Structure formats: C-alpha cells, structure tokens
mmCIF file of C-alpha atoms and ligand atoms in Angstrom:
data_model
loop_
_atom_site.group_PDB
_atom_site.id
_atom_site.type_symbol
_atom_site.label_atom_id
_atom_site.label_comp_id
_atom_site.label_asym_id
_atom_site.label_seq_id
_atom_site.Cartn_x
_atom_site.Cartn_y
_atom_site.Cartn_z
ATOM 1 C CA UNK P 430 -24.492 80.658 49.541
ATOM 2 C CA UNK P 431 -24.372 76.992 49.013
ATOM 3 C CA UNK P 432 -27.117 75.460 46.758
ATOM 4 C CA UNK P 433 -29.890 73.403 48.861
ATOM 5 C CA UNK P 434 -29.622 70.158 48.858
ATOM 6 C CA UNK P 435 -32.129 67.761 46.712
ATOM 7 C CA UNK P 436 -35.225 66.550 48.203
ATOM 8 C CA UNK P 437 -36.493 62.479 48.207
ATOM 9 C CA UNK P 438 -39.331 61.295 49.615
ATOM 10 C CA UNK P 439 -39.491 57.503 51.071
ATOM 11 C CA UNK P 440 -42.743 56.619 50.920
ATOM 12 C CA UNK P 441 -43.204 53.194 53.396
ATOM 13 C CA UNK P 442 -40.588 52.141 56.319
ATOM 14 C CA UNK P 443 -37.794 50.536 54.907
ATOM 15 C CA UNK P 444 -34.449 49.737 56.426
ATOM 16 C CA UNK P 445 -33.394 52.871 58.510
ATOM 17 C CA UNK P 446 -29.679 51.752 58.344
ATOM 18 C CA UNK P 447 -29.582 51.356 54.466
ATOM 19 C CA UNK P 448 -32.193 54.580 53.546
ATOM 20 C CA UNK P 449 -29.867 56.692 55.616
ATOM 21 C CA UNK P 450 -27.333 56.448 52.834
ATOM 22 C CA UNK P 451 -29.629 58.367 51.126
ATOM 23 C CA UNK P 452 -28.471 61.632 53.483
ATOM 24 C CA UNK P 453 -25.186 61.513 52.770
ATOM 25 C CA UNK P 454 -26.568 64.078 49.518
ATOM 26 C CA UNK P 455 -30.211 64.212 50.243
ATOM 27 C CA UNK P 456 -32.632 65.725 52.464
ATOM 28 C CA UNK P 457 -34.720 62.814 53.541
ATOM 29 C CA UNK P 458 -38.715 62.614 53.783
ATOM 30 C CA UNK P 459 -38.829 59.109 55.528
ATOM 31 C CA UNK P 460 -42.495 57.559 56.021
ATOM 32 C CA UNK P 461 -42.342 56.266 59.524
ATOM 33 C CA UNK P 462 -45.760 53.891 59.752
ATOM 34 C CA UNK P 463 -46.503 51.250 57.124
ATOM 35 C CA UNK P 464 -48.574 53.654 55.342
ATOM 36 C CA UNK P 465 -51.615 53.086 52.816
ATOM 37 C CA UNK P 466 -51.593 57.079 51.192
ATOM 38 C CA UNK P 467 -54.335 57.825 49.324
ATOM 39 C CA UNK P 468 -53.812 59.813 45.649
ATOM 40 C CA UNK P 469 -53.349 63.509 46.897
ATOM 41 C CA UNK P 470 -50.982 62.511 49.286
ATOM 42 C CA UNK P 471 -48.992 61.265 47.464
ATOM 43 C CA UNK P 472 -49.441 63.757 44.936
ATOM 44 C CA UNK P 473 -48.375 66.177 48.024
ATOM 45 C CA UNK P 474 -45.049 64.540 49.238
ATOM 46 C CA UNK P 475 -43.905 64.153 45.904
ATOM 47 C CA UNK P 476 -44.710 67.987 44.854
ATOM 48 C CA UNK P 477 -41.579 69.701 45.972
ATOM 49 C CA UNK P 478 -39.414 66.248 45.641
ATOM 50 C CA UNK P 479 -36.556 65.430 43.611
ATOM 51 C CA UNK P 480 -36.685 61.849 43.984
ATOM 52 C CA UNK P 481 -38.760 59.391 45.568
ATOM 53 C CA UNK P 482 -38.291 55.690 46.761
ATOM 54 C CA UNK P 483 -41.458 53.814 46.490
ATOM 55 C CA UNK P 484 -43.474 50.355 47.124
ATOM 56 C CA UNK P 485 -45.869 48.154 45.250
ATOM 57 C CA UNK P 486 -48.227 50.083 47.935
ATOM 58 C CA UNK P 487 -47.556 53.454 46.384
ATOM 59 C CA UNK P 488 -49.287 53.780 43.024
ATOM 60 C CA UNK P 489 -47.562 56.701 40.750
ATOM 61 C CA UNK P 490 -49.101 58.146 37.395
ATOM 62 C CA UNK P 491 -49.498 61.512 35.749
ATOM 63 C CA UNK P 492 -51.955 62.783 38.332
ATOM 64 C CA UNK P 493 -49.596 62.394 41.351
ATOM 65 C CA UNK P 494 -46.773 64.071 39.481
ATOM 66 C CA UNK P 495 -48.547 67.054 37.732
ATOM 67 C CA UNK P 496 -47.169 69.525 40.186
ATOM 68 C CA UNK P 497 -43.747 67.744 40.324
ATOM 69 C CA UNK P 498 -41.816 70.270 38.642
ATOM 70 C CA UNK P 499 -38.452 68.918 40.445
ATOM 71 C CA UNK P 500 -38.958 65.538 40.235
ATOM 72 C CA UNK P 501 -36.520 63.333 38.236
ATOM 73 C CA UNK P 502 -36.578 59.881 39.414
ATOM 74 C CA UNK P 503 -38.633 57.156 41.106
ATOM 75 C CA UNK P 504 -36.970 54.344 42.546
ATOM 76 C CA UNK P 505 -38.995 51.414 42.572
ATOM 77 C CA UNK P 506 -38.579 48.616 45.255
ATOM 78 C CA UNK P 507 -39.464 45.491 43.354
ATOM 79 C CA UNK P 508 -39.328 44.245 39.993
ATOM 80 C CA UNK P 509 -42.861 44.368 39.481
ATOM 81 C CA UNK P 510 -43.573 47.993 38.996
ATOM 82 C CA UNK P 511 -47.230 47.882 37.820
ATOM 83 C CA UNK P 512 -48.022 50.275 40.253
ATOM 84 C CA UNK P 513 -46.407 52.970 37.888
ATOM 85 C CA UNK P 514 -47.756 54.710 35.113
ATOM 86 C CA UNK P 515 -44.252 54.528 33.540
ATOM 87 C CA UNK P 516 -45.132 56.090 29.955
ATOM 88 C CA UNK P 517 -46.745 59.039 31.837
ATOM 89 C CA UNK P 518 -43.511 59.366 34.461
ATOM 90 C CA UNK P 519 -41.179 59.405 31.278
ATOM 91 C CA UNK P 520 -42.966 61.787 29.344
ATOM 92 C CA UNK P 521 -42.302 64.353 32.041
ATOM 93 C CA UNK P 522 -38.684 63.342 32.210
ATOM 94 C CA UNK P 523 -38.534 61.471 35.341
ATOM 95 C CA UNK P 524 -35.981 58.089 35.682
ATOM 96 C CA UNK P 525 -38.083 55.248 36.804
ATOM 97 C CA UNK P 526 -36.307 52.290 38.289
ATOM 98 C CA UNK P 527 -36.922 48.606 39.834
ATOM 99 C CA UNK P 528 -34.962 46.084 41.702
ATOM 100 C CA UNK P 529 -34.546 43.213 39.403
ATOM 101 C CA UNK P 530 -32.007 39.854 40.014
ATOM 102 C CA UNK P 531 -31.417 40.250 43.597
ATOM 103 C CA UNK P 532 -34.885 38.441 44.636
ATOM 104 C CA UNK P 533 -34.742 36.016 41.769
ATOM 105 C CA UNK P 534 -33.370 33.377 43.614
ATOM 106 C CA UNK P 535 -35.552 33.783 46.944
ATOM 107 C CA UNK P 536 -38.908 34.213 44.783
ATOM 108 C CA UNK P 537 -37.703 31.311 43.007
ATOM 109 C CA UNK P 538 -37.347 29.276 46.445
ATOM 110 C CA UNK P 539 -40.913 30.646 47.616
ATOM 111 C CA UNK P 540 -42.659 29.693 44.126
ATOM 112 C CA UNK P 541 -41.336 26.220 44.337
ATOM 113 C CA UNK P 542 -42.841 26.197 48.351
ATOM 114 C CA UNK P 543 -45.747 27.333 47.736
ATOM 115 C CA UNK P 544 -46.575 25.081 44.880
ATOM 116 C CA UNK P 545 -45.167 21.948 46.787
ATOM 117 C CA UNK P 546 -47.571 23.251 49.842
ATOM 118 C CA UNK P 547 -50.212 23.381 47.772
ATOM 119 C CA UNK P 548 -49.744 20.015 46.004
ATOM 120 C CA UNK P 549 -48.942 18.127 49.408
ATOM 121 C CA UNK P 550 -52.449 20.316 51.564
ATOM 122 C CA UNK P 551 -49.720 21.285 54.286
ATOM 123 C CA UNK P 552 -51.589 24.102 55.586
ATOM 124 C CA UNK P 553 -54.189 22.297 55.162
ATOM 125 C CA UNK P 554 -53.217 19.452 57.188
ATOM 126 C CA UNK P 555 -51.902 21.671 59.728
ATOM 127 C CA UNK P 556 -55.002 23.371 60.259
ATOM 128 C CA UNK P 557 -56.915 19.844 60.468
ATOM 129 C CA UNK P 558 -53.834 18.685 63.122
ATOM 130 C CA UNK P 559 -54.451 22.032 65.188
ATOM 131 C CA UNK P 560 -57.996 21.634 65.267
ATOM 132 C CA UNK P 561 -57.816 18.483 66.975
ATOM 133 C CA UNK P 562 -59.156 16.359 64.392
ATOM 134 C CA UNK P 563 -56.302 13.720 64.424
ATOM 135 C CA UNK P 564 -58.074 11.510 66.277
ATOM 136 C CA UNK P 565 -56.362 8.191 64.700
ATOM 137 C CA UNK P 566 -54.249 7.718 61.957
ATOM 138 C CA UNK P 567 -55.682 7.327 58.416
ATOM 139 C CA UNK P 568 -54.046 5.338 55.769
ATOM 140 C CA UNK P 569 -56.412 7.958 53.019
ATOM 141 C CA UNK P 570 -56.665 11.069 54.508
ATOM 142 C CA UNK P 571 -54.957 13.706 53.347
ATOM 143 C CA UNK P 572 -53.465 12.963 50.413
ATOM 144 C CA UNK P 573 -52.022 14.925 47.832
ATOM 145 C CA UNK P 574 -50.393 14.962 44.193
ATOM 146 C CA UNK P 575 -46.728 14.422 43.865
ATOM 147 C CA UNK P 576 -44.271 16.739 42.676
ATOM 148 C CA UNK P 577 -41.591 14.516 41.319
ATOM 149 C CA UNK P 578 -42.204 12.581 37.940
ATOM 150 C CA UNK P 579 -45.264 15.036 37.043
ATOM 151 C CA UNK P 580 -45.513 18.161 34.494
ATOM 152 C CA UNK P 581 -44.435 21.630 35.455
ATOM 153 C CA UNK P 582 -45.978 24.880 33.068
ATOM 154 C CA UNK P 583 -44.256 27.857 33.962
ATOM 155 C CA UNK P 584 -46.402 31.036 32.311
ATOM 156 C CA UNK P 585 -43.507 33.397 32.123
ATOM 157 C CA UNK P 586 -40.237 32.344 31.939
ATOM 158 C CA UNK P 587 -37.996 34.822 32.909
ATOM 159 C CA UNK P 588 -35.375 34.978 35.170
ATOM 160 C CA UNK P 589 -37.784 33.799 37.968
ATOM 161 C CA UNK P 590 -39.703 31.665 35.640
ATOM 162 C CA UNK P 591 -36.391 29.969 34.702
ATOM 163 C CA UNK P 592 -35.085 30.303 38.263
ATOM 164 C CA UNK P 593 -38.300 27.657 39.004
ATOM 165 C CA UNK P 594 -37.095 25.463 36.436
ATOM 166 C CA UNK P 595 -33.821 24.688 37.638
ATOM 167 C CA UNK P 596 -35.147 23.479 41.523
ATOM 168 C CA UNK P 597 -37.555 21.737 39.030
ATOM 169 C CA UNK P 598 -34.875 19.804 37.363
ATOM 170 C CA UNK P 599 -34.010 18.895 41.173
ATOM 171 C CA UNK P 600 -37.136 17.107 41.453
ATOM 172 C CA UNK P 601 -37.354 15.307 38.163
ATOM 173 C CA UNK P 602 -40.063 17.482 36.741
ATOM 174 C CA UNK P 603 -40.821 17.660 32.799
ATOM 175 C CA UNK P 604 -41.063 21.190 32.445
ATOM 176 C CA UNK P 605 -43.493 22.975 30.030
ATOM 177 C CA UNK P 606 -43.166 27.089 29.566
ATOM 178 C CA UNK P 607 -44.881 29.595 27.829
ATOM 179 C CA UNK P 608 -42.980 33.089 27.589
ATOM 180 C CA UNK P 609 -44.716 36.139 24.939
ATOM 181 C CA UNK P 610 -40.853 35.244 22.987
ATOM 182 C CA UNK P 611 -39.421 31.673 22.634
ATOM 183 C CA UNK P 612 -36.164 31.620 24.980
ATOM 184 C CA UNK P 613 -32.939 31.066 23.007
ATOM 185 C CA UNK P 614 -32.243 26.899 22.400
ATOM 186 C CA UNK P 615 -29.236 27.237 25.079
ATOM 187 C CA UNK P 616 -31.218 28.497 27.911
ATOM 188 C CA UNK P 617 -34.452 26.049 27.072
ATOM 189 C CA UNK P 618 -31.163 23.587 27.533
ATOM 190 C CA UNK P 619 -29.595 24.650 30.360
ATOM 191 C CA UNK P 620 -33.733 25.125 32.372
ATOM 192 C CA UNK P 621 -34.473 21.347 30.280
ATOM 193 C CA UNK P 622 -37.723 23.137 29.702
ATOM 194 C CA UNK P 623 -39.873 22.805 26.616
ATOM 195 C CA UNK P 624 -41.836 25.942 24.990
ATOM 196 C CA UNK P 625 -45.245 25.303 24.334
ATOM 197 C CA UNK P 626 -48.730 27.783 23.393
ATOM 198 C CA UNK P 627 -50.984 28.369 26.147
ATOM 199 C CA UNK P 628 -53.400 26.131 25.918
ATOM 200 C CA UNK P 629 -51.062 23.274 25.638
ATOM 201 C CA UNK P 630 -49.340 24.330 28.793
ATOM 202 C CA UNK P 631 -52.851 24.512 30.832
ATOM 203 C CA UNK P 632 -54.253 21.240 29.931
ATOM 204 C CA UNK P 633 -50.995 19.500 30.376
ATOM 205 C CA UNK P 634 -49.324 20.861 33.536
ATOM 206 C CA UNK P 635 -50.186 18.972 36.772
ATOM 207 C CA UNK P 636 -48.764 22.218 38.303
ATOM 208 C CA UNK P 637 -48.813 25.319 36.708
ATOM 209 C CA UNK P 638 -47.148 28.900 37.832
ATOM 210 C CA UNK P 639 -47.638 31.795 37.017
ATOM 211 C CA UNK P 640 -44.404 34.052 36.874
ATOM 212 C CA UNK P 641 -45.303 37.315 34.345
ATOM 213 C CA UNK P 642 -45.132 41.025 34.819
ATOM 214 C CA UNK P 643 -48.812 41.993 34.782
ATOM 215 C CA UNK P 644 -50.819 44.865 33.001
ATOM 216 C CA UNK P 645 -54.076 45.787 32.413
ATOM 217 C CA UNK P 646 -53.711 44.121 28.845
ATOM 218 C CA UNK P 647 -53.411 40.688 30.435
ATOM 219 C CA UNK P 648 -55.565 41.077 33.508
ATOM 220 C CA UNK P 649 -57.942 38.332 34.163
ATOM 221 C CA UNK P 650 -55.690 35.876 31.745
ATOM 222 C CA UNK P 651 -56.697 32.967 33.915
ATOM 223 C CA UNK P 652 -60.376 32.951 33.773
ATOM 224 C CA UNK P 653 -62.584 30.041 33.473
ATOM 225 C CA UNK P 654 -62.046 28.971 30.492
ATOM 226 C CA UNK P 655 -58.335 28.629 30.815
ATOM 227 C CA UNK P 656 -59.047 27.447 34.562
ATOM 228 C CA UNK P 657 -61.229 24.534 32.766
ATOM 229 C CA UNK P 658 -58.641 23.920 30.642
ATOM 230 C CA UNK P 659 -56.912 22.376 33.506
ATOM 231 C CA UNK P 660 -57.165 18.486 34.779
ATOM 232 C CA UNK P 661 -58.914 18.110 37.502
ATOM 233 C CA UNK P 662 -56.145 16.680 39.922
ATOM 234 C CA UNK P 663 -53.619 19.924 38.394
ATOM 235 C CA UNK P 664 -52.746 22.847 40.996
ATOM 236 C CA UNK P 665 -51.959 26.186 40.287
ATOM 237 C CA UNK P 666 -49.610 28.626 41.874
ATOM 238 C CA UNK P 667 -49.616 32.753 41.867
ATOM 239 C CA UNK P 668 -46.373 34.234 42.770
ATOM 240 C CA UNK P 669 -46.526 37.160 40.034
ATOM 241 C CA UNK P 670 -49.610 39.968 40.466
ATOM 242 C CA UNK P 671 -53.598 38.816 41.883
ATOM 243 C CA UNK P 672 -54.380 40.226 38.813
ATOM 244 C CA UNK P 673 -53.930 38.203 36.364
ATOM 245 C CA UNK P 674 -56.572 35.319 37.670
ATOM 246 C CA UNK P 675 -60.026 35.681 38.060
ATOM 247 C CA UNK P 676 -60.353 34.664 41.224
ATOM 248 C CA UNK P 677 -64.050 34.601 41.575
ATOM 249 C CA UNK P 678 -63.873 31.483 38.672
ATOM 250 C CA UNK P 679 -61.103 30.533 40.467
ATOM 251 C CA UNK P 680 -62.709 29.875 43.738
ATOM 252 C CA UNK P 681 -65.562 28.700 41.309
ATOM 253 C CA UNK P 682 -63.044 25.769 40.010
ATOM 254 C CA UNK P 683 -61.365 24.884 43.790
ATOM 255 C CA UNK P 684 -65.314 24.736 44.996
ATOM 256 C CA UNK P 685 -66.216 22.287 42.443
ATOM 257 C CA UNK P 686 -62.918 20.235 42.759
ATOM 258 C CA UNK P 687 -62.616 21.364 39.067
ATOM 259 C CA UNK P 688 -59.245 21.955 40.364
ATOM 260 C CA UNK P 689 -56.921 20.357 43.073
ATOM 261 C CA UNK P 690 -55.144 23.312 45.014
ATOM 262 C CA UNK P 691 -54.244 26.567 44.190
ATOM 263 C CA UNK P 692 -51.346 28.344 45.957
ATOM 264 C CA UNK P 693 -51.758 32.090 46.079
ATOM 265 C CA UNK P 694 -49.125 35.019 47.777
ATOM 266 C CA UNK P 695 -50.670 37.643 45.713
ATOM 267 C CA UNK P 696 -54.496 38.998 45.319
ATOM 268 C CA UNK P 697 -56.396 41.552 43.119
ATOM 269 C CA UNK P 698 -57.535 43.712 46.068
ATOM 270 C CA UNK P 699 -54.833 43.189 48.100
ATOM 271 C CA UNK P 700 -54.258 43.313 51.117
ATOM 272 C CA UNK P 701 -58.695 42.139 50.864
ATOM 273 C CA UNK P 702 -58.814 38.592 50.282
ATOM 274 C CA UNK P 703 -61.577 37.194 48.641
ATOM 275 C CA UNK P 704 -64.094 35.756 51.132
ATOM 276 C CA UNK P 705 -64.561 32.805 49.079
ATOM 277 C CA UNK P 706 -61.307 31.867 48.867
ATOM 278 C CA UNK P 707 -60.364 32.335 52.486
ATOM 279 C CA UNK P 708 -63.285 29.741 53.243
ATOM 280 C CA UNK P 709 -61.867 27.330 51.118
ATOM 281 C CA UNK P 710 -59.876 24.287 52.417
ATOM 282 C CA UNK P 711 -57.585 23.770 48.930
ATOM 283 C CA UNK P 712 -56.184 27.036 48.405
ATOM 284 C CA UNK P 713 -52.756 28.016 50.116
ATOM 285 C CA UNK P 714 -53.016 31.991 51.676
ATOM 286 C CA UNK P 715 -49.734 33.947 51.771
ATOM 287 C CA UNK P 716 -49.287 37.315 52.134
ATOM 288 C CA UNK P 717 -47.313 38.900 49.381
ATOM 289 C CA UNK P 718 -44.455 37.596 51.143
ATOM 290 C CA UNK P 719 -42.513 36.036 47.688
ATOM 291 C CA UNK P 720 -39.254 37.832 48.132
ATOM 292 C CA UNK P 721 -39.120 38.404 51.786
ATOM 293 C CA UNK P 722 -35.892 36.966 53.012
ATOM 294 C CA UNK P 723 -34.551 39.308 55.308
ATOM 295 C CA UNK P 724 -31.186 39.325 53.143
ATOM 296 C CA UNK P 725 -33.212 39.623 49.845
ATOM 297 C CA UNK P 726 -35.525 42.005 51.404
ATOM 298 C CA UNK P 727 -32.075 44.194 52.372
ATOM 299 C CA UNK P 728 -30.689 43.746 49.317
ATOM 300 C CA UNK P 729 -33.657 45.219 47.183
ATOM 301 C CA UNK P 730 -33.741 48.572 49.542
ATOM 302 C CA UNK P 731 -30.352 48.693 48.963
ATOM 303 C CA UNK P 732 -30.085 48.028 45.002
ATOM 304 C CA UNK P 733 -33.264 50.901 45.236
ATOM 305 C CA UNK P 734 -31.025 53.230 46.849
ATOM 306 C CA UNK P 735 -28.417 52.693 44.545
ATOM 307 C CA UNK P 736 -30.194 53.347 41.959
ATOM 308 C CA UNK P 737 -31.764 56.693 43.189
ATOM 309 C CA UNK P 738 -28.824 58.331 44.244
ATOM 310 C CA UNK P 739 -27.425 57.286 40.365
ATOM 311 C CA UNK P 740 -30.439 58.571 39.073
ATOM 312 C CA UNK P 741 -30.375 62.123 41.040
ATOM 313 C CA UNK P 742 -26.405 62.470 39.362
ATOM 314 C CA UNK P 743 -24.084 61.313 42.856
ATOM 315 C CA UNK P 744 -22.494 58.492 43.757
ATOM 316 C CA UNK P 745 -20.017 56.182 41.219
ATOM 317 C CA UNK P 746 -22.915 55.751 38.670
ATOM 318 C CA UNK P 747 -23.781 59.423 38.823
ATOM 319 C CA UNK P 748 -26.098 59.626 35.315
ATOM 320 C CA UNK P 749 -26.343 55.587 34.659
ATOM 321 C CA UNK P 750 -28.787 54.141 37.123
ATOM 322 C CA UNK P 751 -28.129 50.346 36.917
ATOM 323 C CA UNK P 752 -31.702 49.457 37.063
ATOM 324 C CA UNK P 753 -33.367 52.474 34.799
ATOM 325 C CA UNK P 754 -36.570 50.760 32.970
ATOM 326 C CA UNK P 755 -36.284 51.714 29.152
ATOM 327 C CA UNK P 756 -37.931 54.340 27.643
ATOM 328 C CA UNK P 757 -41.282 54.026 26.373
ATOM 329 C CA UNK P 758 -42.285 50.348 27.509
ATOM 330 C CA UNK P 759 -45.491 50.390 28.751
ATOM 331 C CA UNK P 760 -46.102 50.121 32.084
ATOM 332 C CA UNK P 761 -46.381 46.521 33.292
HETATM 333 C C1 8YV A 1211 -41.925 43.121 46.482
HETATM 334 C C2 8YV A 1211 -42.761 42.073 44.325
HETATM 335 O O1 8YV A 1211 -41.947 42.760 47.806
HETATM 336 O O2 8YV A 1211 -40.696 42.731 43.434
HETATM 337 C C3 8YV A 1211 -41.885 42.567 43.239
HETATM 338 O O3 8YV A 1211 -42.409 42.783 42.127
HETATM 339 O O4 8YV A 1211 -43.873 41.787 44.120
HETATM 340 C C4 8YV A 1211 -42.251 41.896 45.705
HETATM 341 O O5 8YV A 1211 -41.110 41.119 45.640
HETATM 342 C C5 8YV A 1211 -42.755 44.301 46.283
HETATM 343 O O6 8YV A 1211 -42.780 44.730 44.959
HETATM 344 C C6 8YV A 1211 -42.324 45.453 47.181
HETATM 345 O O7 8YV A 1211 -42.603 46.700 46.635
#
C-alpha cells in the first residue's frame, strides 16, 4: 500500500503554471475565485491539510488551526505577514514562511512613484484634464512640491526602506530614517541616509514614507499629533500596512491643508476605503498594488512554493525552508 500523499490547501488564485509544482508531491486544494473566506472556512480547508499557501487576504491564528492536527507549514505570499498569528502557529509546531527580497526592488520603484505622484498632484491633474476643466493654460495651477533638493524620512529602513534611499540618492534627496535599531555606519553610507528619532524625522521631512512591518503594538503610529508634527507643504506616503495611520486625522490634516498630499496603496479596512479620503482631491488612491510587477508578482508565488514544499520535507531544501520566520517573534 503506498502512503497517501500530503495535503495543501491554496487559498486565493495564484499562478496555475507555478502552484502546479506543488503536485509533483502534493495533493492540491487550489481556490479558483479571488476569494474573501470568512474564519470557519478557513478553519475547514485547513483541517485535514498539511500545508497551506496563503495571502494577506487569508488571516491565520489559533482558532483556524485548532483542528489542524496535520498541519505543519504555512507559506506566506508576502513579506508582510501580519495576517498571521505566528506565536500561536509555532506553538502548535507549524513552519510559517514569507516571501522576502524578491519584491524589494519593485516596492521600492512603486514607493518612490507614489510619493513623486503625490508630490507633483498627477492624478490629480489627470482627473482635472479628464474632466474637461483645461480650458486655457495656467501659469499657477497645479502646482506641486519638488522632489529633488528637499528632505526624505523613511520610517523603517529596511531592505525596502533602504531600497527607497538609493533612487533617493538619484534625485539629490537628503535622506532622514528612523528604524526601531540604528543601521550599521556602512549601510547609513552606502543609502547616504542619516538616523534620526521620530519626531525629528516628522517635522523635518518634506516627504515622509512609511516602510515598517506593522502590529497591533504600533497601530495608529501616525495619528494627529505626529500628523501635526508635519510642515504644512510635507507629503506623506503609505506603502507598508493602512494600519499604522489614523486615517480619520489623516483626512482631518489633507482637509485642512495641514498637510500637502498623502499617497496611500494600503488602507485599514481594506479593500473599504475611507469615504473621506476618496472625496479628497490631495490624496493619491492605489490599490494594494506595491509589489505587483507581473515578474515580481511570479517570483513571490514561486519563492512561496519553494518554501512550502521545503517546509513539508521534499525538494533540495527538504527540512530548511529558505524563508522560515524565526521562532517566537511576534507576529508583525
Ligand atoms: C503582497 C505585501 O502583495 O508582501 C507584502 O507584505 O503587502 C504585498 O506585496 C501581499 O502581501 C500579498 O499577499
């Protein structure tokens, strides 16, 4: 009798050509519909799994995996894997992974955008064009802070953070960060970036980003008294998790022209959208879309896979998935 073969579950449709590698030792429980599962079904598919890939859309704690007497690893698709109860998933023996490096570089490209778009009102602009409105050319209208020559504060300088820093460089930015541990004197070098405290890096950026894994411990960070903090003409750009700003004093701030732009691609209830920000003019609107390159996108499924099929024992890392998050952090 030959011993059955493992079970995973893939929770969201991915990249049919690249999850099918998981079938070469797995029986495969593909999701075929962009899915939003509620709790128990989750709890469900991953009751007689053995693995599972999964999505920022998929959240995972000890209640979905109290029946999971198989289960030994999740393989997270992103870096960001606040949508795990990782202590909890550990405690009960399971491998948890993520996808870090292979969207540095594309997040990195999007952060810079979407802070340049917000600096320089281009979807604003756009709208204004489409509507019609250009009805003559005006030497004021418009206008917009620069990006060269002014102050960049990166919150969160790791490899994305840094990743910003170097297309900063590009564009003669003086660059301001604030990481929870000083970066080593050779990498502050190499990014020309300059650690300061928090409040120092608030009232002095003209553009500040926010790059940092996210937790309950720092949700909310940016309220209004950081957000008044700010000067006036500064912008500020959310590539990391909707969490961490308040956006009701945010859309408080952009209102009162208590601050110039904000660029956001991520949101506290997404995929709902604050209605106040949505009606503003100086706030930038993307959806979660940071590290969707089609290649980098790819390369994340893949990297997930990878790591899964390490985690479950096969493949050439059988035992030693690349990407395993260490044991007892908290969850992010
Ligand atoms: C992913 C992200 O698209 O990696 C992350 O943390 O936020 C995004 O790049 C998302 O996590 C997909 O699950």
């Amino acid at each position: 009798m030959t011993a059955a073969r493992p079970r995973v579950w893939v929770s969201q449709p991915l990249f049919d050509d690249i999850v099918a590698r998981l079938e070469t030792h797995f029986d495969v429980d593909a999701t075929r519909e962009v899915a939003d599962h509620a709790p128990e079904r989750i709890a469900e598919a991953l009751r007689e799994a053995d693995g599972a890939l999964v999505t920022l859309n998929d959240p995972v704690g000890a209640a979905q995996v109290a029946a999971a007497s198989r289960l030994r690893a999740i393989a997270n698709v992103g870096v960001g894997y606040n949508n795990l109860e990782v202590a909890a998933l550990q405690a009960q023996g399971i491998v948890v992974t993520n996808t870090p490096d292979v969207l540095t570089e594309t997040t990195a490209d999007f952060g810079f955008a979407l802070m340049m778009a917000a600096a320089r009102r281009i979807t604003e602009a756009e709208r204004w064009l489409r509507d019609g409105q250009w009805r003559g050319w005006s030497f004021k209208s418009l206008l917009g802070a620069d990006i060269h020559g002014s102050t960049l504060g990166i919150l969160g300088m790791g490899r994305i953070g840094q990743g910003i820093a170097k297309r900063a460089a590009g564009f003669g930015m003086r660059m301001l960060y604030h990481n929870r541990h000083r970066l080593p004197e050779e990498v502050e070098r190499e990014c020309r970036a300059s650690y300061v405290d928090y409040e120092t890096l608030f009232a002095q950026a003209d553009h500040a980003v926010l790059v940092l894994p996210y937790s309950a411990q720092n949700r909310h960070l940016i309220d209004a008294a950081t957000l008044a903090r700010m000067k006036p003409t500064a912008t500020l750009t959310n590539i990391a998790r909707g969490g961490l700003i308040d956006e009701a004093a945010l859309a408080d701030a952009l209102a009162a022209g208590r601050l110039a732009a904000a660029g956001l691609d991520v949101f506290e209830g997404e995929p709902n959208v604050d209605p106040r920000l949505l009606a503003l003019d100086n706030v930038v609107l993307t959806p979660h879309i940071a590290s969707g390159s089609l290649a980098t996108r790819r390369a994340m499924v893949s990297l997930a896979v990878d790591n899964l099929i390490a985690a479950l024992g096969f493949g050439p890392d059988a035992g030693k998935p690349r990407n395993a998050i260490p044991h007892a952090v908290l969850p992010r």
